PDB file of C-alpha atoms in Angstrom:
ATOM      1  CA  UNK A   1     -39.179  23.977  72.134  1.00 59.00           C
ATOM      2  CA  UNK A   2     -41.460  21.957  69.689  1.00 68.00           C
ATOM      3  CA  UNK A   3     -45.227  23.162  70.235  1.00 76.00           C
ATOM      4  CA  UNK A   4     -47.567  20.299  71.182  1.00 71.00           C
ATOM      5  CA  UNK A   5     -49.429  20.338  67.613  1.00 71.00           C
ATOM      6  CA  UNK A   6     -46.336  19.695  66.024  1.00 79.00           C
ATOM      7  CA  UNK A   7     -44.575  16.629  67.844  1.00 90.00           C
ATOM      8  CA  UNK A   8     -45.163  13.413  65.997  1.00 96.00           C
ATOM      9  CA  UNK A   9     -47.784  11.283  66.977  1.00 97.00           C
ATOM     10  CA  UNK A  10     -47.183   7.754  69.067  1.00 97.00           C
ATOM     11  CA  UNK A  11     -47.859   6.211  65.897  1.00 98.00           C
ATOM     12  CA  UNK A  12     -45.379   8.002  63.797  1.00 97.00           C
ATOM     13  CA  UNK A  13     -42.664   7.481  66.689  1.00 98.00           C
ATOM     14  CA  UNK A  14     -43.444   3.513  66.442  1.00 98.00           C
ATOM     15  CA  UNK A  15     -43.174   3.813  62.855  1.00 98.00           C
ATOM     16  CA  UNK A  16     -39.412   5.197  62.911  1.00 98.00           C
ATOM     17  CA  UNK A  17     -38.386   3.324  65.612  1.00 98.00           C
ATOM     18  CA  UNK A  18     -39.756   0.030  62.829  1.00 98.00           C
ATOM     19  CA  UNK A  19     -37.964   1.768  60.202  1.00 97.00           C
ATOM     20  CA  UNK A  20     -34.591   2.250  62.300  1.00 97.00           C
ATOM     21  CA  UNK A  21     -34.737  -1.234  63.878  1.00 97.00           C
ATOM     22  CA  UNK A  22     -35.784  -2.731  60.574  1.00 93.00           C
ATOM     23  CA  UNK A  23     -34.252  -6.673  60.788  1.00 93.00           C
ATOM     24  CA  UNK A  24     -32.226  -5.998  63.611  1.00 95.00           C
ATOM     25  CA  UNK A  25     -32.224  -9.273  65.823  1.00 95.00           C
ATOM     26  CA  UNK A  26     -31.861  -9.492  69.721  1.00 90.00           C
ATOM     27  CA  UNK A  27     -29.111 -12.026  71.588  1.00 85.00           C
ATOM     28  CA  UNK A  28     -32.435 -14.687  71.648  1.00 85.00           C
ATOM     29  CA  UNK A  29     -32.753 -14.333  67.671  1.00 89.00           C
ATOM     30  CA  UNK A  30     -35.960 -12.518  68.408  1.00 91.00           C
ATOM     31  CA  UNK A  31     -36.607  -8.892  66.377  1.00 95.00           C
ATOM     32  CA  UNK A  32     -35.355  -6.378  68.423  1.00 96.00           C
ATOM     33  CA  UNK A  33     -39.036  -4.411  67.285  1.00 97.00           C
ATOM     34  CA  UNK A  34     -40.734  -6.883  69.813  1.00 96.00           C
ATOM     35  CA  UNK A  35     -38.713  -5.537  72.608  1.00 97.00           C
ATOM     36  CA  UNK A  36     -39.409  -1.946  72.138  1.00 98.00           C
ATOM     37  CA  UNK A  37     -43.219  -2.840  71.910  1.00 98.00           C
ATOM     38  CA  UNK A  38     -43.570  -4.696  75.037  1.00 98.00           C
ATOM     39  CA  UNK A  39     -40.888  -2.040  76.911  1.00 98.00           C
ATOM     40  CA  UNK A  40     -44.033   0.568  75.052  1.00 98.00           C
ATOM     41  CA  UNK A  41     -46.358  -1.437  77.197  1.00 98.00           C
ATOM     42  CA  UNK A  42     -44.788  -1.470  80.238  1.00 98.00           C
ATOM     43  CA  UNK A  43     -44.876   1.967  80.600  1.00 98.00           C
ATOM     44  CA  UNK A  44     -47.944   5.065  81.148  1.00 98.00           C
ATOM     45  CA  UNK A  45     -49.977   5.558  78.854  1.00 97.00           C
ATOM     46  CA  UNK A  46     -49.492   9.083  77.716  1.00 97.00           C
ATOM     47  CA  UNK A  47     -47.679  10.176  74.778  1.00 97.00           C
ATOM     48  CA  UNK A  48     -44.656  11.434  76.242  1.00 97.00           C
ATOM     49  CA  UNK A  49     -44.000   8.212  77.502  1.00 98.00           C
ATOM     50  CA  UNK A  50     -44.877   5.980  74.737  1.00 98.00           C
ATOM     51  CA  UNK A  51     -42.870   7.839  72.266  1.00 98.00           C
ATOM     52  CA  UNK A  52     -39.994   7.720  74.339  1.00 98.00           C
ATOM     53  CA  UNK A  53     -40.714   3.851  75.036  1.00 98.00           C
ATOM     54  CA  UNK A  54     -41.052   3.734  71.013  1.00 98.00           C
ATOM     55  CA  UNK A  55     -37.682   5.443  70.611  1.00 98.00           C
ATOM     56  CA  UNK A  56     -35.683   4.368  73.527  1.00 98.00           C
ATOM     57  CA  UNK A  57     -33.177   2.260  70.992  1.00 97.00           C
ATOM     58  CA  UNK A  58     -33.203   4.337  67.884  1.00 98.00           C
ATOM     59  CA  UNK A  59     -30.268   6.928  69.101  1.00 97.00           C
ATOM     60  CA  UNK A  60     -28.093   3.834  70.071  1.00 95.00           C
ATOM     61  CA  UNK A  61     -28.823   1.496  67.692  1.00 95.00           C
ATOM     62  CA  UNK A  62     -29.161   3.381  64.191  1.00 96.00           C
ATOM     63  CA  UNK A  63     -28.601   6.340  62.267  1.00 96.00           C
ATOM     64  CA  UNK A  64     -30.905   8.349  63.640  1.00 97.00           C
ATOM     65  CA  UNK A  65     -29.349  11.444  65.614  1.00 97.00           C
ATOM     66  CA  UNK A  66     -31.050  13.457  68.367  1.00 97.00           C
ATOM     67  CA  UNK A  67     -30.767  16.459  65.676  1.00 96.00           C
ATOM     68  CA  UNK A  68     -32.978  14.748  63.200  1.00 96.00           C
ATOM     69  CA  UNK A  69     -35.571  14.195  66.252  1.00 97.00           C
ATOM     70  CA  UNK A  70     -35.151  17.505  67.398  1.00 95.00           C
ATOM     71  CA  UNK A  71     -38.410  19.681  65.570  1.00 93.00           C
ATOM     72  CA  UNK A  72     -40.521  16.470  66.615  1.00 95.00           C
ATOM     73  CA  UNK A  73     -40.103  16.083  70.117  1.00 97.00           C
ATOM     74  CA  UNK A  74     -40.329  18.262  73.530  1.00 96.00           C
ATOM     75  CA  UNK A  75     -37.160  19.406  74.896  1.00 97.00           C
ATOM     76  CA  UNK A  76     -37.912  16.464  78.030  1.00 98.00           C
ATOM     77  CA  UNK A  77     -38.469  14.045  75.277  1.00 98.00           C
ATOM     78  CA  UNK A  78     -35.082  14.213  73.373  1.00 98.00           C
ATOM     79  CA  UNK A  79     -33.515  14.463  76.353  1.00 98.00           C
ATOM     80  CA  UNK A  80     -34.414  11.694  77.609  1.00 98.00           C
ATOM     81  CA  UNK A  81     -33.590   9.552  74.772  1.00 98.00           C
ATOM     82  CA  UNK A  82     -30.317  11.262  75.081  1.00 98.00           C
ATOM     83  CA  UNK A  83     -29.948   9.701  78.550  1.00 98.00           C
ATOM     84  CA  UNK A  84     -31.301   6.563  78.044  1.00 98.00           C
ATOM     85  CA  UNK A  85     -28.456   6.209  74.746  1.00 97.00           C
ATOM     86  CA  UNK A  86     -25.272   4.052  76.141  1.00 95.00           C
ATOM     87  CA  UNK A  87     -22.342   4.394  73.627  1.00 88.00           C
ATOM     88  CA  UNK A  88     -20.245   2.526  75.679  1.00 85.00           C
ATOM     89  CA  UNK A  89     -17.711   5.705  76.119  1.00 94.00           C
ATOM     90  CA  UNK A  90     -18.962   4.646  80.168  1.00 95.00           C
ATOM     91  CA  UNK A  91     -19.789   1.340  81.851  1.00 94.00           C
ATOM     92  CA  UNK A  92     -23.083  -0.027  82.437  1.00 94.00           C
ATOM     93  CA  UNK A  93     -23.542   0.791  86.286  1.00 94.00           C
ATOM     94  CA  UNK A  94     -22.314   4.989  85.164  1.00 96.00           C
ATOM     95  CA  UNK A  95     -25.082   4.538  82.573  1.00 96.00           C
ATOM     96  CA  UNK A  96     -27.556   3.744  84.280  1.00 96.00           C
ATOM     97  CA  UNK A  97     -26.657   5.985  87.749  1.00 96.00           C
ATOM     98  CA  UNK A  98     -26.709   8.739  85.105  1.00 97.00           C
ATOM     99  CA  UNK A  99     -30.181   8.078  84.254  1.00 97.00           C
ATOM    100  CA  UNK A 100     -31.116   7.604  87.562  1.00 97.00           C
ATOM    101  CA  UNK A 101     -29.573  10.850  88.971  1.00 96.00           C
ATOM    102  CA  UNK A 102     -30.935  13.135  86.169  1.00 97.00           C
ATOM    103  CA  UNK A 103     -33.349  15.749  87.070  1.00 96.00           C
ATOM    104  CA  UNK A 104     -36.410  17.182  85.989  1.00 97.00           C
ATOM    105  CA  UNK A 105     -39.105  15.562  83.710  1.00 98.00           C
ATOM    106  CA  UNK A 106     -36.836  14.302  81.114  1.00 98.00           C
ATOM    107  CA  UNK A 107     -35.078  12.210  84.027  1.00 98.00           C
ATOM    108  CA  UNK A 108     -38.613  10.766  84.864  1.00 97.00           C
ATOM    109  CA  UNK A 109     -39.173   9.417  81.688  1.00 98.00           C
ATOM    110  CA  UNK A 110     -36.376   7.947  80.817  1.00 98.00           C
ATOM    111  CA  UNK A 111     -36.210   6.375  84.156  1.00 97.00           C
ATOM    112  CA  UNK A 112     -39.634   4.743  83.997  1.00 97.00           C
ATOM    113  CA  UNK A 113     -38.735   3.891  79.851  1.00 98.00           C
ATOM    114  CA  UNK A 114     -35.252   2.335  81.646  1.00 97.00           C
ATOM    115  CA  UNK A 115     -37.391   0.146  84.475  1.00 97.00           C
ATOM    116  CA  UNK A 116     -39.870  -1.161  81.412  1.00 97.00           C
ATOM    117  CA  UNK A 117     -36.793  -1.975  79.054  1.00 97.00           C
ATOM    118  CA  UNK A 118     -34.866  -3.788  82.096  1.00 95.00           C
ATOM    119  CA  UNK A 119     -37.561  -5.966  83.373  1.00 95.00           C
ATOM    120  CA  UNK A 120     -37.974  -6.746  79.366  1.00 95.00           C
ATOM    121  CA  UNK A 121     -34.236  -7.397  78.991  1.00 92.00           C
ATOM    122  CA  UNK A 122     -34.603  -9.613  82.884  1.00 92.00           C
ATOM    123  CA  UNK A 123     -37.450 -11.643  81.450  1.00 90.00           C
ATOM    124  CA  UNK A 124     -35.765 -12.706  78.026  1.00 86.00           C
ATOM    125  CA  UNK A 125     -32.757 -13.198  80.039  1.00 83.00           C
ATOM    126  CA  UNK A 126     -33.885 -15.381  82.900  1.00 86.00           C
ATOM    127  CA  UNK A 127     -35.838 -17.667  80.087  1.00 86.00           C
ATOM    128  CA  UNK A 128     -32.932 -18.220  77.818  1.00 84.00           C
ATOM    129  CA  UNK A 129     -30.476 -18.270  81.294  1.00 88.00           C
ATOM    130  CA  UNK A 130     -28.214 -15.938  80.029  1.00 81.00           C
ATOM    131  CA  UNK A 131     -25.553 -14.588  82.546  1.00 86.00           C
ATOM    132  CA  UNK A 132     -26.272 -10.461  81.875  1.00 82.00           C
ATOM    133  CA  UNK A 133     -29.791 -11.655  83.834  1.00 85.00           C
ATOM    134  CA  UNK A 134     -27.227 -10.210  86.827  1.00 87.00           C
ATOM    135  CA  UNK A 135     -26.251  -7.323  85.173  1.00 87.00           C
ATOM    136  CA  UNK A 136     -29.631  -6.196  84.595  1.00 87.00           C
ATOM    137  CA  UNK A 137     -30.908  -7.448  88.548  1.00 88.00           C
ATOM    138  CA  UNK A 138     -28.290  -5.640  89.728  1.00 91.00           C
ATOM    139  CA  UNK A 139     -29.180  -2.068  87.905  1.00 89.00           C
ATOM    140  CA  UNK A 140     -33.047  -2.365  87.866  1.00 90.00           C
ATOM    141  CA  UNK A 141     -32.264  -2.268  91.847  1.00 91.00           C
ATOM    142  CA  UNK A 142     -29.846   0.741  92.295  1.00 91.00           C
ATOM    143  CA  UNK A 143     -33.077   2.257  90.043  1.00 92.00           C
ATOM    144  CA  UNK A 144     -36.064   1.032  92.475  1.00 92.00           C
ATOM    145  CA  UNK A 145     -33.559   1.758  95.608  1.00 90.00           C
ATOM    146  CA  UNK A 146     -33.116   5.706  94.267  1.00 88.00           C
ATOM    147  CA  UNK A 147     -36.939   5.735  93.452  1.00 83.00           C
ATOM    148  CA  UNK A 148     -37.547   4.887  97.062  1.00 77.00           C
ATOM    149  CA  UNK A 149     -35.302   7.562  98.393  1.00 72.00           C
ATOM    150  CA  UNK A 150     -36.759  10.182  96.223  1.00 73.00           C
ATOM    151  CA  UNK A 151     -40.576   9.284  97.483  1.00 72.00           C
ATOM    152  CA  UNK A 152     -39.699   9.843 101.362  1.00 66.00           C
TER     153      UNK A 152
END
C-alpha cells in the first residue's frame, strides 16, 4: 500500500491522464481531455475521487498499465481504475454490473467516477442524437437502481 505522502497529487494525475490522452478525439470530434475534466467535475471533491475521475480512461485508452500506477496510488484507487477499464473481452451491460457489484471502497469510487462519465457520455450523446444515448440510459439505470437497493 502507497503511504498518503507519496500518492501523486490531483494535479499530477490530470497531468498524465493529458499526457496519455494527448490528441485523442471523441465520436463528436471533441478532445477526449474535455470529457475526463467535466466527468472530474461531476464527481466529490476529494482526492481519491478526482484522481480516479482524472484517470478513469488512461488504463483503456493508452499505454499506461495499472503496474506503472501502482507506487502512486492507494490499493482502492488502482483498483478502481482496474474496474472501471472495459477491454471488450465482456459486453457492456457485464462491464458495467461488474462495477456495480464490486465491494468495498474501490467499488464506490469507481461507481460514482462511472455515474459522472455516463451522464457525460448521455449529454454528448443526446446533443449530437447518437443511438449509444440508449446504451448509456440503459446502464446509468441498472447503476442508480443497485444504489437504491444498497441505501435501504
Amino acid at each position: 500500500m502507497v503511504e498518503p505522502s507519496r500518492r501523486i497529487s490531483v494535479p499530477g494525475a490530470r497531468e498524465i491522464a493529458v499526457r496519455a490522452h494527448g490528441d485523442q478525439r471523441d465520436r463528436d470530434g471533441s478532445f477526449h481531455i474535455a470529457h475526463v475534466a467535466r466527468v472530474a467535475e461531476g464527481v466529490p471533491d476529494t482526492d481519491e475521487y478526482q484522481r480516479v475521475a482524472w484517470l478513469h480512461d488512461v488504463l483503456e485508452d493508452s499505454d499506461i498499465t495499472a503496474d506503472e500506477l501502482r507506487d502512486q496510488l492507494s490499493a482502492a484507487e488502482i483498483n478502481a481504475l482496474c474496474l472501471l477499464t472495459h477491454d471488450g473481452s465482456e459486453s457492456y451491460t457485464e462491464y458495467v454490473r461488474r462495477i456495480i457489484e464490486a465491494e468495498g471502497e474501490a467499488g464506490m469510487l469507481a461507481r460514482a467516477v462511472k455515474q459522472a462519465d455516463m451522464l457525460d457520455n448521455l449529454r454528448r450523446c443526446a446533443v449530437g442524437h447518437d443511438p449509444a444515448v440508449a446504451q448509456y440510459g440503459e446502464a446509468l439505470g441498472a447503476l442508480w437502481t443497485a444504489e437504491g437497493a444498497r441505501r435501504r
